[in-house]
Amino acid sequence: MCLAIPARVIKINKNIAEIESLGVKKKIDISLLPEVKAGDFVIVHAGFAIQIIDSSEALITEGYWKEYFAETGDEYEEMFIAESPEKDDVQ
Amino acid sequence: MEKLQKTLDEINYLAANITAAGKCKKINIMEVCGTHTMSIARYGLAQLLPPGINLISGPGCPVCVTPAKEIDNIIGIIRKYKLTVFTFGDMIKVPGTFSSLSAEKMSGAEIKICYSPSDSVRFAEQNPKKKVMFVAIGFETTIPLTSVVIKDAFKKRLKNFFVFSTHKIIPPALDALLSDKNVKVNGLLLPGHVSAIIGLEPYGFIASKYKIPSVISGFGPEDILISIKMILEQLASGRPGIENSYTGVVKNDGNPYAFSMINEVFTPVDSEWRGLGNIPLSGMELKDIYSVFNARKSFPVKVDSLPEPAGCACGEILKGIKKPTGCRLFAVSCRPDNPVGPCMVSSEGTCAAYFKYLRRK
Amino acid sequence: MEPLNIKSSKAAGHSKYSENSSRSHGSGISISHGDGGFKTGELIEKTIGRFIKNSILDNFEDSATLMFGKHKVAFTTDSYVIDPVFFPGGDIGKLSICGTVNDLATAGAVPKYLSLSFILEEGFPLVSLEKIMESVRKTLAEAGTDLIIVTGDTKVVNKGSADKIYINTSGIGIIDEKVCLSPSRIASGDRIILTGSVADHGMAVLSARKEFDFKTGLKSDCAPLNKLMAECLLCSNNIHAARDATRGGIARALTELARSSGHDFHINENSISVKKEARALCDFLGMDPLYVANEGKMAIFVSECDAAKVLDTVRKNKYGKDASIIGTVEKKGKGNIILETGLGTKRILDLYYSEQLPRIC
């Protein structure tokens, strides 16, 4: 069990952090990691960060999840400036 | 692939020496984490290992070890009381003895799949006239999340939020498993994310009491193969211990704060595990201070369960005694579209993984 | 059709709970009957198909190929129900044109005439309907100036009896006498070209759902592929078959063709591309990208001798830039898909037996 994926913490507002994984952003709960800060990589399980990742570990950054730790650069910023989806009036 | 080949060469060398030295004929390595089951099956890792190594899938899937009667209880509550129920997608199709949450949903029950327990408490806050029940399932990776959500409900004095806890913890189940004479395990792959919470210390008995090597492992193919190599090294040296190959995520003391959250909100109780029977102090129930949120207390119900289907070998499969192909229902009357036991229902159950990834026609 | 529907449909209309009697967990239509997996096939064959058997239907293709004197005509129909109605990269209007145009294209037909029918829920905003019609107009124009809608229908139902808007489109296309695309023409040695990345549509739609609250640039790949197909047919006479990968993912498309053709396929997993965002979303929710819906991707079967040329042609089209050869047709066998992983191990790619649900374990 324990489906969890790596994510980078972008910004924090009290116990909610906005994280980003491969260009996907989401707000998650960081109550379980009081010491986490923006820029940290965390493991996210069911909407919560459960541990800070030590990204000096080769098995993490060069293994199965290496895509998640590749340099992100400006490409993700551009992605969010791009046109957002049309609002569905009925939703 | 080169690094992998180097690890494979080392595995081959170690395995050959261990079996030649007569330490054991076959080296049985068990994993107890559904995500490991899936990874091993998805990457066909068993095909890369020498024939002397046998990979066994143990009770690592919280859905698979939930007894059918527990599902019956949940359904009994849903049928008797008008509730909005939240649970994880994993639970929706698990068969009880007479129905499943998916069938109840088809019949009109308000059952919602959530990605996070936070979704359920948020819904309760936004809909004060509705009674909301969160069916909480999972091991130590997930229990702290339910703790946070219950504490949040407590702080907000929510009157319409309830939790049905089917949470279970791993170490007592491992103890029960290893003490079973029918279960022959030479090494254990330990769950990476459970360990991220609890650290290494709770596993100490595996080496001290049972003298069995164990390694905490990540989920990629390299992680699993390196962990298998480390198990073999322990076997070869005759010095079993608890090692950690997932050091990027698992610290020696885990996440003490999250671990403390488990103990703050929950208390261990005896719990029934499908296939393993009753295991003392292996389930987690809400402490008295939070009993106002306890769905079992607020929604008492009496349910008459039907007898469980004959021939279902989930119990033995969960102990690693049988492989899915050893169950006479497998792929015949028990298939992902019509599962009999939870090992087939859960997408990471041993039988589901086997059916999806390993079947040879 | 979007395979994942985790909300209780307003149209369910059930208000009573089921009797505690059936172990088969209900004998009505379940949501998994619509997921494009095994259950869908079973429904079509056992409940629908057996009343209307004929040799054309037995071919079980997305489009029926009909003869009118010397003229070969393709005829197809499809219904569109999607939530949300407006999603990143498109809406139900665009989808309803692309889906039917693509079914005609995979038969090698030039789309000529479409029908357009609506079932509208009372209260659906006119402004939304106009936006949808604008999408319909734009997509028609892109697909071809001589493609027109020639007939249609509109029905309105009471609030709660439908989920906002349902669309059905049927289409007629002309097949050149020299063109014959059919699974029966698939031959050993054929190369399988996939026109681009998988899982874009399904994951883009899921990410737009409020309950998940994801922010991503991932857009649906919804696109009309008739011109791409026409360009391929112009450059090679050795294209044997094509199938668009919609619900059930590329896994379903390949499985259906393998079974219809009676050939085994060998697929290279590493050659199937998945966009980063799609991968992350699949990882978040525990889904397998090979089974996630697409709306602008095709698998094209072509003789080895023309494979490079056709691949080049596909890549020159804006909807085929990321195309790759993903596998080879083997000799006649059981119609299995043998997937080779990046590690060189093999597993069977099976038709997903159940709707994929978001999971935590």
PDB file of N, CA and C in Angstrom, chain C residues 262-333:
ATOM      1  N   GLY C 262      -6.588 -12.113 -34.625  1.00  0.00           N
ATOM      2  CA  GLY C 262      -6.053 -13.436 -34.288  1.00  0.00           C
ATOM      3  C   GLY C 262      -4.542 -13.457 -34.171  1.00  0.00           C
ATOM      4  N   HIS C 263      -3.917 -12.296 -34.281  1.00  0.00           N
ATOM      5  CA  HIS C 263      -2.459 -12.236 -34.163  1.00  0.00           C
ATOM      6  C   HIS C 263      -2.043 -11.779 -32.778  1.00  0.00           C
ATOM      7  N   ASP C 264      -0.870 -12.256 -32.327  1.00  0.00           N
ATOM      8  CA  ASP C 264      -0.261 -11.682 -31.134  1.00  0.00           C
ATOM      9  C   ASP C 264       0.448 -10.391 -31.548  1.00  0.00           C
ATOM     10  N   PHE C 265       0.475  -9.440 -30.640  1.00  0.00           N
ATOM     11  CA  PHE C 265       1.260  -8.222 -30.893  1.00  0.00           C
ATOM     12  C   PHE C 265       2.378  -8.148 -29.869  1.00  0.00           C
ATOM     13  N   HIS C 266       3.526  -7.659 -30.309  1.00  0.00           N
ATOM     14  CA  HIS C 266       4.629  -7.417 -29.386  1.00  0.00           C
ATOM     15  C   HIS C 266       4.784  -5.909 -29.267  1.00  0.00           C
ATOM     16  N   ILE C 267       4.615  -5.395 -28.061  1.00  0.00           N
ATOM     17  CA  ILE C 267       4.648  -3.948 -27.867  1.00  0.00           C
ATOM     18  C   ILE C 267       5.804  -3.585 -26.948  1.00  0.00           C
ATOM     19  N   ASN C 268       6.483  -2.504 -27.313  1.00  0.00           N
ATOM     20  CA  ASN C 268       7.604  -2.007 -26.529  1.00  0.00           C
ATOM     21  C   ASN C 268       7.102  -0.909 -25.593  1.00  0.00           C
ATOM     22  N   GLU C 269       7.055  -1.203 -24.305  1.00  0.00           N
ATOM     23  CA  GLU C 269       6.444  -0.234 -23.379  1.00  0.00           C
ATOM     24  C   GLU C 269       7.125   1.123 -23.401  1.00  0.00           C
ATOM     25  N   ASN C 270       8.451   1.110 -23.529  1.00  0.00           N
ATOM     26  CA  ASN C 270       9.201   2.373 -23.514  1.00  0.00           C
ATOM     27  C   ASN C 270       8.892   3.279 -24.688  1.00  0.00           C
ATOM     28  N   SER C 271       8.361   2.710 -25.768  1.00  0.00           N
ATOM     29  CA  SER C 271       8.094   3.522 -26.954  1.00  0.00           C
ATOM     30  C   SER C 271       6.734   4.214 -26.891  1.00  0.00           C
ATOM     31  N   ILE C 272       5.948   3.880 -25.859  1.00  0.00           N
ATOM     32  CA  ILE C 272       4.656   4.559 -25.693  1.00  0.00           C
ATOM     33  C   ILE C 272       4.904   5.795 -24.836  1.00  0.00           C
ATOM     34  N   SER C 273       4.664   6.970 -25.401  1.00  0.00           N
ATOM     35  CA  SER C 273       5.011   8.154 -24.629  1.00  0.00           C
ATOM     36  C   SER C 273       3.829   8.653 -23.788  1.00  0.00           C
ATOM     37  N   VAL C 274       4.176   9.154 -22.629  1.00  0.00           N
ATOM     38  CA  VAL C 274       3.195   9.711 -21.696  1.00  0.00           C
ATOM     39  C   VAL C 274       3.719  11.082 -21.291  1.00  0.00           C
ATOM     40  N   LYS C 275       2.904  12.110 -21.440  1.00  0.00           N
ATOM     41  CA  LYS C 275       3.351  13.453 -21.065  1.00  0.00           C
ATOM     42  C   LYS C 275       3.610  13.489 -19.553  1.00  0.00           C
ATOM     43  N   LYS C 276       4.523  14.341 -19.147  1.00  0.00           N
ATOM     44  CA  LYS C 276       4.904  14.415 -17.737  1.00  0.00           C
ATOM     45  C   LYS C 276       3.705  14.629 -16.829  1.00  0.00           C
ATOM     46  N   GLU C 277       2.860  15.603 -17.232  1.00  0.00           N
ATOM     47  CA  GLU C 277       1.726  15.930 -16.366  1.00  0.00           C
ATOM     48  C   GLU C 277       0.777  14.737 -16.256  1.00  0.00           C
ATOM     49  N   ALA C 278       0.593  14.029 -17.376  1.00  0.00           N
ATOM     50  CA  ALA C 278      -0.285  12.867 -17.361  1.00  0.00           C
ATOM     51  C   ALA C 278       0.299  11.815 -16.436  1.00  0.00           C
ATOM     52  N   ARG C 279       1.611  11.663 -16.488  1.00  0.00           N
ATOM     53  CA  ARG C 279       2.259  10.691 -15.619  1.00  0.00           C
ATOM     54  C   ARG C 279       2.036  11.054 -14.147  1.00  0.00           C
ATOM     55  N   ALA C 280       2.257  12.330 -13.827  1.00  0.00           N
ATOM     56  CA  ALA C 280       2.089  12.751 -12.430  1.00  0.00           C
ATOM     57  C   ALA C 280       0.650  12.509 -11.965  1.00  0.00           C
ATOM     58  N   LEU C 281      -0.318  12.862 -12.806  1.00  0.00           N
ATOM     59  CA  LEU C 281      -1.726  12.669 -12.419  1.00  0.00           C
ATOM     60  C   LEU C 281      -2.034  11.192 -12.229  1.00  0.00           C
ATOM     61  N   CYS C 282      -1.524  10.363 -13.129  1.00  0.00           N
ATOM     62  CA  CYS C 282      -1.725   8.919 -12.976  1.00  0.00           C
ATOM     63  C   CYS C 282      -1.069   8.430 -11.683  1.00  0.00           C
ATOM     64  N   ASP C 283       0.124   8.934 -11.398  1.00  0.00           N
ATOM     65  CA  ASP C 283       0.818   8.521 -10.172  1.00  0.00           C
ATOM     66  C   ASP C 283       0.062   8.989  -8.929  1.00  0.00           C
ATOM     67  N   PHE C 284      -0.474  10.208  -8.965  1.00  0.00           N
ATOM     68  CA  PHE C 284      -1.258  10.731  -7.828  1.00  0.00           C
ATOM     69  C   PHE C 284      -2.426   9.813  -7.526  1.00  0.00           C
ATOM     70  N   LEU C 285      -3.114   9.405  -8.598  1.00  0.00           N
ATOM     71  CA  LEU C 285      -4.381   8.693  -8.425  1.00  0.00           C
ATOM     72  C   LEU C 285      -4.264   7.185  -8.575  1.00  0.00           C
ATOM     73  N   GLY C 286      -3.060   6.697  -8.821  1.00  0.00           N
ATOM     74  CA  GLY C 286      -2.876   5.252  -8.909  1.00  0.00           C
ATOM     75  C   GLY C 286      -3.490   4.643 -10.158  1.00  0.00           C
ATOM     76  N   MET C 287      -3.416   5.360 -11.278  1.00  0.00           N
ATOM     77  CA  MET C 287      -3.992   4.826 -12.513  1.00  0.00           C
ATOM     78  C   MET C 287      -2.914   4.429 -13.501  1.00  0.00           C
ATOM     79  N   ASP C 288      -3.265   3.569 -14.414  1.00  0.00           N
ATOM     80  CA  ASP C 288      -2.315   3.086 -15.411  1.00  0.00           C
ATOM     81  C   ASP C 288      -2.582   3.827 -16.733  1.00  0.00           C
ATOM     82  N   PRO C 289      -1.638   4.614 -17.231  1.00  0.00           N
ATOM     83  CA  PRO C 289      -1.875   5.429 -18.438  1.00  0.00           C
ATOM     84  C   PRO C 289      -2.295   4.610 -19.653  1.00  0.00           C
ATOM     85  N   LEU C 290      -1.930   3.351 -19.710  1.00  0.00           N
ATOM     86  CA  LEU C 290      -2.287   2.543 -20.877  1.00  0.00           C
ATOM     87  C   LEU C 290      -3.790   2.306 -20.964  1.00  0.00           C
ATOM     88  N   TYR C 291      -4.501   2.503 -19.871  1.00  0.00           N
ATOM     89  CA  TYR C 291      -5.937   2.252 -19.857  1.00  0.00           C
ATOM     90  C   TYR C 291      -6.759   3.532 -19.789  1.00  0.00           C
ATOM     91  N   VAL C 292      -6.077   4.663 -19.844  1.00  0.00           N
ATOM     92  CA  VAL C 292      -6.776   5.949 -19.718  1.00  0.00           C
ATOM     93  C   VAL C 292      -7.228   6.433 -21.092  1.00  0.00           C
ATOM     94  N   ALA C 293      -8.407   7.067 -21.128  1.00  0.00           N
ATOM     95  CA  ALA C 293      -9.019   7.475 -22.398  1.00  0.00           C
ATOM     96  C   ALA C 293      -8.199   8.515 -23.150  1.00  0.00           C
ATOM     97  N   ASN C 294      -8.253   8.401 -24.482  1.00  0.00           N
ATOM     98  CA  ASN C 294      -7.682   9.388 -25.396  1.00  0.00           C
ATOM     99  C   ASN C 294      -8.786   9.823 -26.340  1.00  0.00           C
ATOM    100  N   GLU C 295      -8.615  10.968 -27.004  1.00  0.00           N
ATOM    101  CA  GLU C 295      -9.611  11.373 -28.002  1.00  0.00           C
ATOM    102  C   GLU C 295      -8.968  11.941 -29.250  1.00  0.00           C
ATOM    103  N   GLY C 296      -7.693  11.673 -29.419  1.00  0.00           N
ATOM    104  CA  GLY C 296      -7.020  12.195 -30.619  1.00  0.00           C
ATOM    105  C   GLY C 296      -5.795  11.377 -30.941  1.00  0.00           C
ATOM    106  N   LYS C 297      -5.872  10.069 -30.715  1.00  0.00           N
ATOM    107  CA  LYS C 297      -4.737   9.188 -30.971  1.00  0.00           C
ATOM    108  C   LYS C 297      -5.204   7.949 -31.701  1.00  0.00           C
ATOM    109  N   MET C 298      -4.336   7.479 -32.600  1.00  0.00           N
ATOM    110  CA  MET C 298      -4.688   6.333 -33.412  1.00  0.00           C
ATOM    111  C   MET C 298      -3.551   5.330 -33.442  1.00  0.00           C
ATOM    112  N   ALA C 299      -3.915   4.054 -33.529  1.00  0.00           N
ATOM    113  CA  ALA C 299      -2.911   3.027 -33.794  1.00  0.00           C
ATOM    114  C   ALA C 299      -3.062   2.640 -35.256  1.00  0.00           C
ATOM    115  N   ILE C 300      -1.994   2.695 -36.018  1.00  0.00           N
ATOM    116  CA  ILE C 300      -2.040   2.403 -37.458  1.00  0.00           C
ATOM    117  C   ILE C 300      -1.159   1.197 -37.737  1.00  0.00           C
ATOM    118  N   PHE C 301      -1.723   0.225 -38.449  1.00  0.00           N
ATOM    119  CA  PHE C 301      -0.997  -1.009 -38.765  1.00  0.00           C
ATOM    120  C   PHE C 301      -0.560  -0.955 -40.221  1.00  0.00           C
ATOM    121  N   VAL C 302       0.744  -1.039 -40.443  1.00  0.00           N
ATOM    122  CA  VAL C 302       1.277  -0.870 -41.803  1.00  0.00           C
ATOM    123  C   VAL C 302       2.384  -1.893 -42.035  1.00  0.00           C
ATOM    124  N   SER C 303       2.511  -2.348 -43.268  1.00  0.00           N
ATOM    125  CA  SER C 303       3.592  -3.286 -43.615  1.00  0.00           C
ATOM    126  C   SER C 303       4.932  -2.690 -43.234  1.00  0.00           C
ATOM    127  N   GLU C 304       5.845  -3.573 -42.877  1.00  0.00           N
ATOM    128  CA  GLU C 304       7.188  -3.154 -42.478  1.00  0.00           C
ATOM    129  C   GLU C 304       7.834  -2.259 -43.545  1.00  0.00           C
ATOM    130  N   CYS C 305       7.622  -2.605 -44.812  1.00  0.00           N
ATOM    131  CA  CYS C 305       8.311  -1.870 -45.882  1.00  0.00           C
ATOM    132  C   CYS C 305       7.906  -0.397 -45.944  1.00  0.00           C
ATOM    133  N   ASP C 306       6.689  -0.074 -45.528  1.00  0.00           N
ATOM    134  CA  ASP C 306       6.220   1.318 -45.607  1.00  0.00           C
ATOM    135  C   ASP C 306       6.190   2.020 -44.251  1.00  0.00           C
ATOM    136  N   ALA C 307       6.633   1.319 -43.213  1.00  0.00           N
ATOM    137  CA  ALA C 307       6.472   1.863 -41.857  1.00  0.00           C
ATOM    138  C   ALA C 307       7.179   3.204 -41.682  1.00  0.00           C
ATOM    139  N   ALA C 308       8.408   3.287 -42.144  1.00  0.00           N
ATOM    140  CA  ALA C 308       9.181   4.526 -41.944  1.00  0.00           C
ATOM    141  C   ALA C 308       8.529   5.688 -42.671  1.00  0.00           C
ATOM    142  N   LYS C 309       8.053   5.391 -43.870  1.00  0.00           N
ATOM    143  CA  LYS C 309       7.431   6.432 -44.712  1.00  0.00           C
ATOM    144  C   LYS C 309       6.134   6.942 -44.065  1.00  0.00           C
ATOM    145  N   VAL C 310       5.337   6.021 -43.572  1.00  0.00           N
ATOM    146  CA  VAL C 310       4.058   6.412 -42.950  1.00  0.00           C
ATOM    147  C   VAL C 310       4.328   7.167 -41.648  1.00  0.00           C
ATOM    148  N   LEU C 311       5.306   6.697 -40.898  1.00  0.00           N
ATOM    149  CA  LEU C 311       5.652   7.383 -39.638  1.00  0.00           C
ATOM    150  C   LEU C 311       6.039   8.831 -39.928  1.00  0.00           C
ATOM    151  N   ASP C 312       6.819   8.998 -40.966  1.00  0.00           N
ATOM    152  CA  ASP C 312       7.261  10.330 -41.365  1.00  0.00           C
ATOM    153  C   ASP C 312       6.062  11.223 -41.712  1.00  0.00           C
ATOM    154  N   THR C 313       5.125  10.637 -42.454  1.00  0.00           N
ATOM    155  CA  THR C 313       3.913  11.381 -42.848  1.00  0.00           C
ATOM    156  C   THR C 313       3.095  11.765 -41.623  1.00  0.00           C
ATOM    157  N   VAL C 314       2.950  10.826 -40.704  1.00  0.00           N
ATOM    158  CA  VAL C 314       2.186  11.113 -39.483  1.00  0.00           C
ATOM    159  C   VAL C 314       2.837  12.257 -38.712  1.00  0.00           C
ATOM    160  N   ARG C 315       4.164  12.204 -38.614  1.00  0.00           N
ATOM    161  CA  ARG C 315       4.870  13.214 -37.823  1.00  0.00           C
ATOM    162  C   ARG C 315       4.768  14.602 -38.444  1.00  0.00           C
ATOM    163  N   LYS C 316       4.517  14.660 -39.747  1.00  0.00           N
ATOM    164  CA  LYS C 316       4.403  15.968 -40.404  1.00  0.00           C
ATOM    165  C   LYS C 316       3.050  16.617 -40.092  1.00  0.00           C
ATOM    166  N   ASN C 317       2.103  15.813 -39.664  1.00  0.00           N
ATOM    167  CA  ASN C 317       0.779  16.344 -39.321  1.00  0.00           C
ATOM    168  C   ASN C 317       0.811  16.877 -37.895  1.00  0.00           C
ATOM    169  N   LYS C 318       0.112  17.981 -37.650  1.00  0.00           N
ATOM    170  CA  LYS C 318       0.206  18.603 -36.321  1.00  0.00           C
ATOM    171  C   LYS C 318      -0.278  17.688 -35.203  1.00  0.00           C
ATOM    172  N   TYR C 319      -1.142  16.717 -35.529  1.00  0.00           N
ATOM    173  CA  TYR C 319      -1.643  15.824 -34.491  1.00  0.00           C
ATOM    174  C   TYR C 319      -0.803  14.555 -34.358  1.00  0.00           C
ATOM    175  N   GLY C 320       0.298  14.492 -35.107  1.00  0.00           N
ATOM    176  CA  GLY C 320       1.102  13.266 -35.048  1.00  0.00           C
ATOM    177  C   GLY C 320       2.563  13.525 -34.736  1.00  0.00           C
ATOM    178  N   LYS C 321       2.840  14.722 -34.228  1.00  0.00           N
ATOM    179  CA  LYS C 321       4.252  15.117 -34.022  1.00  0.00           C
ATOM    180  C   LYS C 321       5.020  14.149 -33.142  1.00  0.00           C
ATOM    181  N   ASP C 322       4.331  13.570 -32.159  1.00  0.00           N
ATOM    182  CA  ASP C 322       5.036  12.679 -31.224  1.00  0.00           C
ATOM    183  C   ASP C 322       4.829  11.214 -31.558  1.00  0.00           C
ATOM    184  N   ALA C 323       4.527  10.934 -32.804  1.00  0.00           N
ATOM    185  CA  ALA C 323       4.243   9.542 -33.199  1.00  0.00           C
ATOM    186  C   ALA C 323       5.479   8.675 -33.065  1.00  0.00           C
ATOM    187  N   SER C 324       5.245   7.392 -32.837  1.00  0.00           N
ATOM    188  CA  SER C 324       6.357   6.446 -32.774  1.00  0.00           C
ATOM    189  C   SER C 324       5.859   5.065 -33.160  1.00  0.00           C
ATOM    190  N   ILE C 325       6.824   4.219 -33.536  1.00  0.00           N
ATOM    191  CA  ILE C 325       6.477   2.812 -33.785  1.00  0.00           C
ATOM    192  C   ILE C 325       6.543   2.127 -32.435  1.00  0.00           C
ATOM    193  N   ILE C 326       5.429   1.548 -32.032  1.00  0.00           N
ATOM    194  CA  ILE C 326       5.391   0.981 -30.682  1.00  0.00           C
ATOM    195  C   ILE C 326       5.473  -0.524 -30.660  1.00  0.00           C
ATOM    196  N   GLY C 327       5.357  -1.163 -31.822  1.00  0.00           N
ATOM    197  CA  GLY C 327       5.420  -2.619 -31.777  1.00  0.00           C
ATOM    198  C   GLY C 327       5.288  -3.263 -33.133  1.00  0.00           C
ATOM    199  N   THR C 328       5.204  -4.589 -33.064  1.00  0.00           N
ATOM    200  CA  THR C 328       5.167  -5.408 -34.268  1.00  0.00           C
ATOM    201  C   THR C 328       4.072  -6.449 -34.134  1.00  0.00           C
ATOM    202  N   VAL C 329       3.505  -6.794 -35.283  1.00  0.00           N
ATOM    203  CA  VAL C 329       2.528  -7.874 -35.288  1.00  0.00           C
ATOM    204  C   VAL C 329       3.282  -9.192 -35.426  1.00  0.00           C
ATOM    205  N   GLU C 330       2.971 -10.118 -34.546  1.00  0.00           N
ATOM    206  CA  GLU C 330       3.620 -11.432 -34.605  1.00  0.00           C
ATOM    207  C   GLU C 330       2.763 -12.368 -35.441  1.00  0.00           C
ATOM    208  N   LYS C 331       3.148 -13.632 -35.447  1.00  0.00           N
ATOM    209  CA  LYS C 331       2.351 -14.578 -36.240  1.00  0.00           C
ATOM    210  C   LYS C 331       1.009 -14.838 -35.546  1.00  0.00           C
ATOM    211  N   LYS C 332       0.158 -15.556 -36.226  1.00  0.00           N
ATOM    212  CA  LYS C 332      -1.166 -15.878 -35.675  1.00  0.00           C
ATOM    213  C   LYS C 332      -0.986 -16.621 -34.358  1.00  0.00           C
ATOM    214  N   GLY C 333      -1.799 -16.224 -33.396  1.00  0.00           N
ATOM    215  CA  GLY C 333      -1.687 -16.866 -32.087  1.00  0.00           C
ATOM    216  C   GLY C 333      -3.007 -16.725 -31.372  1.00  0.00           C
TER     217      GLY C 333
END
